[in-house]
mmCIF file of C-alpha atoms in Angstrom:
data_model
loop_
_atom_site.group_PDB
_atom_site.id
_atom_site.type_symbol
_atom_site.label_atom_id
_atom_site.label_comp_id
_atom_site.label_asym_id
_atom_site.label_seq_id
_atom_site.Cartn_x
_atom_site.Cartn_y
_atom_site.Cartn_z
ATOM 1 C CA UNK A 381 361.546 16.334 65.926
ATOM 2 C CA UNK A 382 360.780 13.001 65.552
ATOM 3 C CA UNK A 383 362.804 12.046 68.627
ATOM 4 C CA UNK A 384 360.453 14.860 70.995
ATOM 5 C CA UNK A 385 357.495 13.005 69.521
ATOM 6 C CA UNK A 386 358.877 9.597 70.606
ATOM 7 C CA UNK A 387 359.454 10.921 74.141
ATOM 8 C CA UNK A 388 355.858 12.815 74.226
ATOM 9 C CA UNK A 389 354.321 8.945 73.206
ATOM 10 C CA UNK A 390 356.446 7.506 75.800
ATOM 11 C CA UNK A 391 355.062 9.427 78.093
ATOM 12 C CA UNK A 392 352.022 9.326 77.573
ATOM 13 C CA UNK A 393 352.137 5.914 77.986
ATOM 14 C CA UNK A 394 353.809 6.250 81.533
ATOM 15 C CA UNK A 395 350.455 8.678 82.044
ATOM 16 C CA UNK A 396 348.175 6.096 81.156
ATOM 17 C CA UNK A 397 349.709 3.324 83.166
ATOM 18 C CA UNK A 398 349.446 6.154 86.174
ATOM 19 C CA UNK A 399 345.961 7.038 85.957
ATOM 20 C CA UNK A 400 345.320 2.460 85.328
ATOM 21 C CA UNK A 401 347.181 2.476 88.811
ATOM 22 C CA UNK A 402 344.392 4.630 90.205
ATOM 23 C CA UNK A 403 341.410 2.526 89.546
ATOM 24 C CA UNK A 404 343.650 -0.213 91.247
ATOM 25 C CA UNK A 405 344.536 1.725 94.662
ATOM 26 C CA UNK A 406 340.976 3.550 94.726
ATOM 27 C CA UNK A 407 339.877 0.128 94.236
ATOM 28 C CA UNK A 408 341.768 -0.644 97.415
ATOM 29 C CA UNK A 409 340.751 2.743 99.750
ATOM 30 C CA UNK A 410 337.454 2.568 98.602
ATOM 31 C CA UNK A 411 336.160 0.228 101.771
ATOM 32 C CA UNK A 412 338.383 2.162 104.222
ATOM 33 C CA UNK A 413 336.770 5.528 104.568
ATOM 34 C CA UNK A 414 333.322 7.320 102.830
ATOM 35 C CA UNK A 415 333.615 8.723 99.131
ATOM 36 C CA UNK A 416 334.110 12.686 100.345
ATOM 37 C CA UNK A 417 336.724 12.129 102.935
ATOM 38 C CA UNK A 418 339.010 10.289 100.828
ATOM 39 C CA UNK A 419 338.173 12.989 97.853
ATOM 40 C CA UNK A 420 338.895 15.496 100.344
ATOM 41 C CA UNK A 421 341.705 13.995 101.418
ATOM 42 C CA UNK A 422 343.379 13.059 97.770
ATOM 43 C CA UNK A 423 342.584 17.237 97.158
ATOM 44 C CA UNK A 424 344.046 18.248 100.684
ATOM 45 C CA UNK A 425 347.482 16.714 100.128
ATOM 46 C CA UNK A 426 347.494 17.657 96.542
ATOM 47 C CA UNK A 427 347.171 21.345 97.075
ATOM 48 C CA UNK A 428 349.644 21.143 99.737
ATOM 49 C CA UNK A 429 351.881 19.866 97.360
ATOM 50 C CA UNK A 430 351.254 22.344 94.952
ATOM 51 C CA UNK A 431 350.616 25.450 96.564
ATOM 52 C CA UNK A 432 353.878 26.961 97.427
ATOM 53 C CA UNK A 433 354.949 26.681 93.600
ATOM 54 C CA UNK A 434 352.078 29.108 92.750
ATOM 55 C CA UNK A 435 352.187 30.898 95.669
ATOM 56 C CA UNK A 436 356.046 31.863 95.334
ATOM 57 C CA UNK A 437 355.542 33.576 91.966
ATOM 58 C CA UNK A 438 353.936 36.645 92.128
ATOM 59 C CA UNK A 439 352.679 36.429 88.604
ATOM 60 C CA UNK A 440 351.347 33.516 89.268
ATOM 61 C CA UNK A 441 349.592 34.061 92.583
ATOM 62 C CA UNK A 442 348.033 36.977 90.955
ATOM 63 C CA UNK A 443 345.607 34.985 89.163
ATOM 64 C CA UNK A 444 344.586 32.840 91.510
ATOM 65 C CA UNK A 445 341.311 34.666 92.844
ATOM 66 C CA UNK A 446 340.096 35.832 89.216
ATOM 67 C CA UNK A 447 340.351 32.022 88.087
ATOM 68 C CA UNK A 448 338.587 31.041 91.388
ATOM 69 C CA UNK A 449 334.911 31.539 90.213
ATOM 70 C CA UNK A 450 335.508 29.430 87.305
ATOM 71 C CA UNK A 451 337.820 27.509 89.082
ATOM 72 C CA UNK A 452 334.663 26.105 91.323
ATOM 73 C CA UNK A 453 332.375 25.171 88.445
ATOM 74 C CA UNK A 454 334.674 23.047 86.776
ATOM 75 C CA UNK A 455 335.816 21.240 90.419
ATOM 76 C CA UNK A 456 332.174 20.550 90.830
ATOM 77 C CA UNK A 457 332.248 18.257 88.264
ATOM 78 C CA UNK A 458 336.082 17.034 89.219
ATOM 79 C CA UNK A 459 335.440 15.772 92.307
ATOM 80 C CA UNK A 460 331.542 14.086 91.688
ATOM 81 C CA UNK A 461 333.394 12.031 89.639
ATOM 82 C CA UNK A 462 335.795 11.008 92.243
ATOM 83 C CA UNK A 463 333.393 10.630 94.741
ATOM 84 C CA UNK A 464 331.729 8.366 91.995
ATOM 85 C CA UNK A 465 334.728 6.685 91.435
ATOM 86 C CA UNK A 466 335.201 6.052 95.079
ATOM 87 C CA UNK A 467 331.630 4.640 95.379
ATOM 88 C CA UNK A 468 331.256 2.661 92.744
ATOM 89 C CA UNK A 469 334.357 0.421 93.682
ATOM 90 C CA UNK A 470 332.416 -0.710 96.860
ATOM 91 C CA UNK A 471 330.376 -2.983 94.117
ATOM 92 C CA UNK A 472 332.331 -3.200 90.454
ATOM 93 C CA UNK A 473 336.075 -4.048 89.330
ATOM 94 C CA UNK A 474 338.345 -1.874 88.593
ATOM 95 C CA UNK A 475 338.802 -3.020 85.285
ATOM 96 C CA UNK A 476 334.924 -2.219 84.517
ATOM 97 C CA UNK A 477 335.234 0.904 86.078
ATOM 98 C CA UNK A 478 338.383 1.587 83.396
ATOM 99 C CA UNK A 479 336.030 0.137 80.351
ATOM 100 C CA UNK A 480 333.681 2.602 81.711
ATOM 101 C CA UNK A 481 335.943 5.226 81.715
ATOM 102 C CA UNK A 482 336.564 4.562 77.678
ATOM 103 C CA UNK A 483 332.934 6.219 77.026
ATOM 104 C CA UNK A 484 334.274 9.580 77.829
ATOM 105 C CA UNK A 485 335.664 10.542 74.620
ATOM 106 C CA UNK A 486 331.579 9.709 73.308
ATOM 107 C CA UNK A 487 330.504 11.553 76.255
ATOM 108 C CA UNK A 488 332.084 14.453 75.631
ATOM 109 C CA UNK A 489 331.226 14.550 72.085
ATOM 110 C CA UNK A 490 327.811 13.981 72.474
ATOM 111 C CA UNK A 491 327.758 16.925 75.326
ATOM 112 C CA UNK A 492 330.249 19.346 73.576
ATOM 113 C CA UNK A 493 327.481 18.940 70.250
ATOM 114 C CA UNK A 494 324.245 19.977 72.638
ATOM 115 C CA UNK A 495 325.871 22.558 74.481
ATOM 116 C CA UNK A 496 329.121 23.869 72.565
ATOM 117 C CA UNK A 497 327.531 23.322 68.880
ATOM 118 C CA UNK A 498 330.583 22.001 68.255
ATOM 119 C CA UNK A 499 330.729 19.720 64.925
ATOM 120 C CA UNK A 500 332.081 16.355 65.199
ATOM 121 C CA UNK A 501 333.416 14.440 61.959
ATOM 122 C CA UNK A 502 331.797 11.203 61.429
ATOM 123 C CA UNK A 503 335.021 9.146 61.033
ATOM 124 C CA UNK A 504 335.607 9.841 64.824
ATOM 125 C CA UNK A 505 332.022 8.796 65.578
ATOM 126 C CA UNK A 506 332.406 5.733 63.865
ATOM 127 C CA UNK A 507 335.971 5.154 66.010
ATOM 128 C CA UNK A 508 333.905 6.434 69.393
ATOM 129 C CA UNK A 509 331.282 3.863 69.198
ATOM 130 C CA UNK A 510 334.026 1.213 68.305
ATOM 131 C CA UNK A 511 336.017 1.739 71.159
ATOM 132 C CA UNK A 512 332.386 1.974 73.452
ATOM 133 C CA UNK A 513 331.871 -1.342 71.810
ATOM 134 C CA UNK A 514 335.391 -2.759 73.249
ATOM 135 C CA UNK A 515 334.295 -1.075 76.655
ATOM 136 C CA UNK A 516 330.713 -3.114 76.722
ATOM 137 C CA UNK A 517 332.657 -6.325 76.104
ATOM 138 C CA UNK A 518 335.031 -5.884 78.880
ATOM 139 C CA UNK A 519 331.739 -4.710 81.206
ATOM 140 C CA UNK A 520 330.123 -7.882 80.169
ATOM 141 C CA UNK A 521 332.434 -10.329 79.496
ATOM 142 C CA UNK A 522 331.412 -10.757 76.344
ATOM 143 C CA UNK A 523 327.722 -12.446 77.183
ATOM 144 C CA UNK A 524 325.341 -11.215 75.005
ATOM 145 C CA UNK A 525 322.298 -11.841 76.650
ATOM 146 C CA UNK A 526 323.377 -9.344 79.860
ATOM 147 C CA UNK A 527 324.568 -6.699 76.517
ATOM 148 C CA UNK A 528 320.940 -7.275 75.509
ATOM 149 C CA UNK A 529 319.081 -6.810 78.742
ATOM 150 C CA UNK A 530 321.885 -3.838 79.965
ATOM 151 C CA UNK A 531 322.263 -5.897 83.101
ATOM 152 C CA UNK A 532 324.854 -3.624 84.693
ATOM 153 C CA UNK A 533 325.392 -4.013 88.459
ATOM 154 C CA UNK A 534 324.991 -1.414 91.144
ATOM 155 C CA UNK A 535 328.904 -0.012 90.841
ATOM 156 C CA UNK A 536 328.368 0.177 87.305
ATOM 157 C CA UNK A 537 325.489 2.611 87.072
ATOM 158 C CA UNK A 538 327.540 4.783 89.487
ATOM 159 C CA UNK A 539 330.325 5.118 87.410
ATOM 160 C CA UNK A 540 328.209 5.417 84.521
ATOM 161 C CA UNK A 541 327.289 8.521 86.125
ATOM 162 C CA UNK A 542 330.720 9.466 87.012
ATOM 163 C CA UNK A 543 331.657 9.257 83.197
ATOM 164 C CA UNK A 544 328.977 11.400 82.395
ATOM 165 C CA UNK A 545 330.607 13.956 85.313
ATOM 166 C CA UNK A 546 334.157 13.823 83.181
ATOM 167 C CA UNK A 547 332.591 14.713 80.430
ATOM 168 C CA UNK A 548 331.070 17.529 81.670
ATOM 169 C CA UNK A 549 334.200 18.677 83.643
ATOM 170 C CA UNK A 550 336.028 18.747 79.650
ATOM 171 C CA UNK A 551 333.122 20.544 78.255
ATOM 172 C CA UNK A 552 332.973 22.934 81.317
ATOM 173 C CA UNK A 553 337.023 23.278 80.905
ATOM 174 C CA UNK A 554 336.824 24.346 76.982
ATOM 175 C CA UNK A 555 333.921 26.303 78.042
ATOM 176 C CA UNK A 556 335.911 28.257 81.097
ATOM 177 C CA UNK A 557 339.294 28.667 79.953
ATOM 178 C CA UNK A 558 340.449 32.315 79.762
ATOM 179 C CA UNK A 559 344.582 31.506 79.390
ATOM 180 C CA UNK A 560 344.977 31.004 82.831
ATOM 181 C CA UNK A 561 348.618 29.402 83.532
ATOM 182 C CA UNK A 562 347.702 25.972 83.592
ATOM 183 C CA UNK A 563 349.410 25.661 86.982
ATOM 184 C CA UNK A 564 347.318 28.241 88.740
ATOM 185 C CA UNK A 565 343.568 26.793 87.116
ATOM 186 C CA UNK A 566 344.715 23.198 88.208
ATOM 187 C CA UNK A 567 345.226 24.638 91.971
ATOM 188 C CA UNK A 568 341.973 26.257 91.887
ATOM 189 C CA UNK A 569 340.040 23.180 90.749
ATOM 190 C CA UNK A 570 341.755 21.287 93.598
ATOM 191 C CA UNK A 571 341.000 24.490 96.231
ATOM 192 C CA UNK A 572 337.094 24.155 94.669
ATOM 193 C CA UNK A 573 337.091 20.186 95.369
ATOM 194 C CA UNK A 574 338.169 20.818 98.933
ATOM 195 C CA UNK A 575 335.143 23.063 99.405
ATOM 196 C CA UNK A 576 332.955 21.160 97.594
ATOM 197 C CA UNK A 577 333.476 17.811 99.172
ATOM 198 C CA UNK A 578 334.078 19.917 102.853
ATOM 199 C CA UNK A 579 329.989 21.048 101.883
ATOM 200 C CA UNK A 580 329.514 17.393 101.801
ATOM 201 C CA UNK A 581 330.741 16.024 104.596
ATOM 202 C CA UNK A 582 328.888 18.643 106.671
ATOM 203 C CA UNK A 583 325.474 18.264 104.651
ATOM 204 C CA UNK A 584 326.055 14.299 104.778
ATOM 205 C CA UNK A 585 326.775 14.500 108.826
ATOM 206 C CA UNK A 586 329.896 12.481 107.792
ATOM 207 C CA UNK A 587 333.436 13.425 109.701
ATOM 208 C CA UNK A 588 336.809 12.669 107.454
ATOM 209 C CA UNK A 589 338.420 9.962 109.866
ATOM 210 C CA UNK A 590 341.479 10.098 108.434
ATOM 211 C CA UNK A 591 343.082 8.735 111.333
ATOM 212 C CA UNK A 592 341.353 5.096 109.943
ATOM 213 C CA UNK A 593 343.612 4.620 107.027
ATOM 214 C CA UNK A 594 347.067 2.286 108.103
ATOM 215 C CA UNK A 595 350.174 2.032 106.379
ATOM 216 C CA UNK A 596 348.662 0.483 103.323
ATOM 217 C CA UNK A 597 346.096 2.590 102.848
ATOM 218 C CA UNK A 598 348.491 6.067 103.089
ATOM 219 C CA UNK A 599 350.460 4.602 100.362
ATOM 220 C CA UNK A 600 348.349 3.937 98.088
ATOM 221 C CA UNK A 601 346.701 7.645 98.582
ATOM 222 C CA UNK A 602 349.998 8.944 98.495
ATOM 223 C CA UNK A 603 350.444 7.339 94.280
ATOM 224 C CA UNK A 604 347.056 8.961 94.381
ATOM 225 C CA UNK A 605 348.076 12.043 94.939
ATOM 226 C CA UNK A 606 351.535 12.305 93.630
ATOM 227 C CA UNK A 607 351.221 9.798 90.319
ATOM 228 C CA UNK A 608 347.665 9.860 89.812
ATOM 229 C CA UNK A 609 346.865 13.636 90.696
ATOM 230 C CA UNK A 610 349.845 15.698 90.343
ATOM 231 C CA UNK A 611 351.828 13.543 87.629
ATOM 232 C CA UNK A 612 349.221 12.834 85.408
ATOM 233 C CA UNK A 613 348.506 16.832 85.050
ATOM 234 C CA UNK A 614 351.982 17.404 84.247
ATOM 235 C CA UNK A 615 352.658 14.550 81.720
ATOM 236 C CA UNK A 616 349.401 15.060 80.315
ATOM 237 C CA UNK A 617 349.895 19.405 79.892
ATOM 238 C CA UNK A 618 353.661 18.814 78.748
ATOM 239 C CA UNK A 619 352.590 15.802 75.551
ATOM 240 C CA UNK A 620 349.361 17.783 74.403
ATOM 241 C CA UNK A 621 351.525 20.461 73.689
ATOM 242 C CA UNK A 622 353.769 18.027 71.350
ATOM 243 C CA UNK A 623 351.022 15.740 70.230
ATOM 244 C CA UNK A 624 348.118 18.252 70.468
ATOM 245 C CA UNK A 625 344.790 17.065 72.500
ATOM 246 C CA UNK A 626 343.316 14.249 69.640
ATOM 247 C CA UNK A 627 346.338 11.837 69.729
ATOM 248 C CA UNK A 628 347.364 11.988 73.753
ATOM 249 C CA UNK A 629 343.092 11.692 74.554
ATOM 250 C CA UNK A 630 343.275 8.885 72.252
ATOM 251 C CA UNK A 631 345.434 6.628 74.860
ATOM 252 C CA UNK A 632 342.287 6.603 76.893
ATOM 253 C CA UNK A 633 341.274 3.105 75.111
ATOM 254 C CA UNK A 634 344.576 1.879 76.914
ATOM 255 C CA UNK A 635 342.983 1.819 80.097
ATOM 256 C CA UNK A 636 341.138 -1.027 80.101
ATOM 257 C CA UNK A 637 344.529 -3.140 79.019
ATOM 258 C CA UNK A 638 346.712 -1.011 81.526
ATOM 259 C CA UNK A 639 344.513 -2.432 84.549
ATOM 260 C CA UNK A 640 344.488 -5.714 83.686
ATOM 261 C CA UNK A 641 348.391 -5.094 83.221
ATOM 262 C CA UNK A 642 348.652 -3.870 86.365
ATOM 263 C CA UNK A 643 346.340 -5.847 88.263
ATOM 264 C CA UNK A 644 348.292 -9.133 87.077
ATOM 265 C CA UNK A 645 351.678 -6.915 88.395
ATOM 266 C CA UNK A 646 350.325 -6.118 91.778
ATOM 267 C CA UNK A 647 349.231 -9.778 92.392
ATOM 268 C CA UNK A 648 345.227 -8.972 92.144
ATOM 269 C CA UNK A 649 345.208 -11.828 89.899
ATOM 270 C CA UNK A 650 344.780 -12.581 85.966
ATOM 271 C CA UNK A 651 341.811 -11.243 84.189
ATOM 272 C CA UNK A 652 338.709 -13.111 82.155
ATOM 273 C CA UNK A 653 339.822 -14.155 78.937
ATOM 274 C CA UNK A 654 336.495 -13.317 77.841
ATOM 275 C CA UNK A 655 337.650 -9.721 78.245
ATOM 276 C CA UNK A 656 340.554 -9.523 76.265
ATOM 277 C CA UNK A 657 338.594 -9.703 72.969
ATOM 278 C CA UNK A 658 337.075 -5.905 74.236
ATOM 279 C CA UNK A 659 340.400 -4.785 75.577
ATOM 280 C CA UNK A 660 341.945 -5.371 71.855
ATOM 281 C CA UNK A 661 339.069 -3.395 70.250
ATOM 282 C CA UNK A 662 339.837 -0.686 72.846
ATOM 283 C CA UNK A 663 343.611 -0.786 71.585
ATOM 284 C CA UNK A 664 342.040 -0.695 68.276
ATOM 285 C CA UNK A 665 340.450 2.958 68.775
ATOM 286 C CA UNK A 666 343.552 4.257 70.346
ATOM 287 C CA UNK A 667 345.497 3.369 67.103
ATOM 288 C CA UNK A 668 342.764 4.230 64.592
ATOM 289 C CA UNK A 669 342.219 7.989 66.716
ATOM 290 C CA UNK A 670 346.357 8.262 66.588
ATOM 291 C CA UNK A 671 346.604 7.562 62.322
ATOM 292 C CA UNK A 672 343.370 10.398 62.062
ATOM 293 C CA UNK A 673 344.795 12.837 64.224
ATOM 294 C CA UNK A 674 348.390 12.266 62.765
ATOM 295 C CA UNK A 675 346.871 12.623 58.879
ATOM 296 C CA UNK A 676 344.929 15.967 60.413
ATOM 297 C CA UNK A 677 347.891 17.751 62.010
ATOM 298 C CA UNK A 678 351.094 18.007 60.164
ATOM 299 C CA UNK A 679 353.662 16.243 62.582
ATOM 300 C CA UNK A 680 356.162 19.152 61.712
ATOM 301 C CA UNK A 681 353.738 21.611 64.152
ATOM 302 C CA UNK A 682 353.765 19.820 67.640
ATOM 303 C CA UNK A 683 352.947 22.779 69.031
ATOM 304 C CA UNK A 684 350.234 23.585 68.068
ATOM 305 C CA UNK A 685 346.354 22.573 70.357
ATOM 306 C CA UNK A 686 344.522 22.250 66.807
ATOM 307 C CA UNK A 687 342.866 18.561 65.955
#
C-alpha cells in the first residue's frame, strides 16, 4: 500500500512538471499564431489522438452523444482559459502566469461556496490565502509598493481572468458529472473546444494558419498535446483515485517552482531571487494541504474520491 502511494506521489510530480512545461512552450507559440487557432489546434490533434480509443468500444462510444450537451458547457470554460493562457503570454512570464495559476484552488472555493453551497473548513482557507500570498510575491517580486497599488501588467489581468475560467470549468465539472467514463467526458470537452474556438475564428474573421508554425513551433505543440493535454488527464485520473482529489490538487503550489525549474533546464535563463521567497511559501501550501488531507482520509482507503 504504501509502495502504490509512493508511485501515485511520484507521479504526480511527473504531472506537475508536465503541465510547468506548458506555460514554458505556450510561452513560446504564443507570438506565432492568434489565441483560437493554436487552441483549436492543441484540441484538433488531441481528439485525433484520442478518438479511435473511444470510438472502438462500443460501450464506450455509446455515451458519447448523451455526455455531449454537458460535454459543451464545461469546454466553454476549458478552452477560454486556453485562449487566455495563449494571450496573456504575448505580455507576462510564464512563471507569473504559473503564480497565477496557484489562485485556483481559492477560486474554486470561493465559486463552489456561491453557487454549489458547498462548506469549506477554515483550516483550508487559512492554507488558500497562504499559498495566494506565495503567488503575489512571485507576481511582484516581492515589492510592496506594486502589492499595494495591484500594479499588475496587461498579461496579468488576462490570466487573472483565465484563473477565474478554471475555476469555473471545476465547479461546472462537479456540477455536470453523471458517471460518464472519464475517457468518453474528456473527448467531449475536447470535441466542445473545437467548436467553440471554430465559432471564434469565424466570429473573429481570423483563419487558423497553421501552415505558419516551423519545426520548433510543432514540437513544442506536439508536448502540448501529448504531455500537457493527454498525459496530464491520465496521470492526474489514475493518482486521484490513490490519493483522492485534496492531496494530488494540492501539487498545484508546485507550479510556480516547476517553471522556474524548467525554465533554468531549457536555457530561458535563471529566475529573480526576489521570487524564490513566494515560490517556498507556495511549496509551503502544497505540504500543509498534503498533512490535512492525509489526517482527513485514512491512507488505508486510496480509493476512495472523499476529502
Amino acid at each position: 500500500m504504501k509502495a502504490e502511494v509512493a508511485t501515485a506521489h511520484a507521479l504526480v510530480l511527473l504531472a506537475t512538471l508536465l503541465v510547468a512545461g506548458s506555460f514554458i512552450a505556450s510561452a513560446r507559440l504564443a507570438s506565432v499564431l492568434n489565441p483560437y487557432s493554436l487552441t483549436l489546434l492543441r484540441f484538433v490533434c488531441s481528439v485525433i489522438i484520442l478518438a479511435p480509443v473511444v470510438l472502438m468500444q462500443p460501450s464506450l462510444r455509446a455515451r458519447i452523444l448523451p455526455a455531449m450537451p454537458r460535454a459543451l458547457i464545461i469546454s466553454f470554460f476549458f478552452s477560454a482559459f486556453f485562449v487566455c493562457m495563449f494571450e496573456a503570454l504575448k505580455t507576462t512570464t510564464a512563471l507569473n502566469t504559473a503564480a497565477i495559476y496557484t489562485l485556483v484552488p481559492l477560486m474554486t472555493a470561493i465559486i463552489s461556496r456561491l453557487v454549489l453551497g458547498e462548506k469549506l473548513a477554515q483550516s483550508r482557507v487559512w492554507i488558500y490565502l497562504l499559498g495566494a500570498a506565495g503567488a503575489c510575491w512571485v507576481i511582484f517580486t516581492g515589492r510592496q509598493a506594486d502589492v499595494l497599488s495591484l500594479s499588475l501588467n496587461t498579461g496579468d489581468l488576462i490570466f487573472f481572468g483565465g484563473a477565474v475560467l478554471m475555476a469555473c470549468y471545476a465547479v461546472s465539472m462537479k456540477r455536470l458529472y453523471r458517471n460518464d467514463p472519464m475517457i468518453v467526458l474528456v473527448l467531449g470537452i475536447l470535441l466542445g473546444g473545437c467548436f467553440w474556438m471554430t465559432i471564434a475564428l469565424l466570429a473573429t474573421g481570423n483563419t487558423p494558419d497553421w501552415q505558419l508554425l516551423d519545426r520548433q513551433a510543432a514540437w513544442q505543440m506536439a508536448y502540448l498535446v501529448v504531455g500537457a493535454t493527454i498525459g496530464t488527464v491520465y496521470l492526474f485520473q489514475r493518482t486521484i483515485v490513490v490519493l483522492g482529489p485534496s492531496r494530488v490538487n494540492a501539487y498545484i503550489y508546485l507550479n510556480p517552482a516547476s517553471v522556474a525549474l524548467l525554465s533554468i533546464v531549457v536555457g530561458d535563463g535563471p529566475i529573480p531571487l526576489m521570487t524564490l521567497p513566494g515560490i517556498a511559501i507556495a511549496m509551503l501550501a502544497t505540504i500543509l494541504l498534503q498533512k490535512r488531507a492525509q489526517s482527513a482520509v485514512p491512507v488505508s482507503t486510496p480509493s476512495r474520491y472523499t476529502d
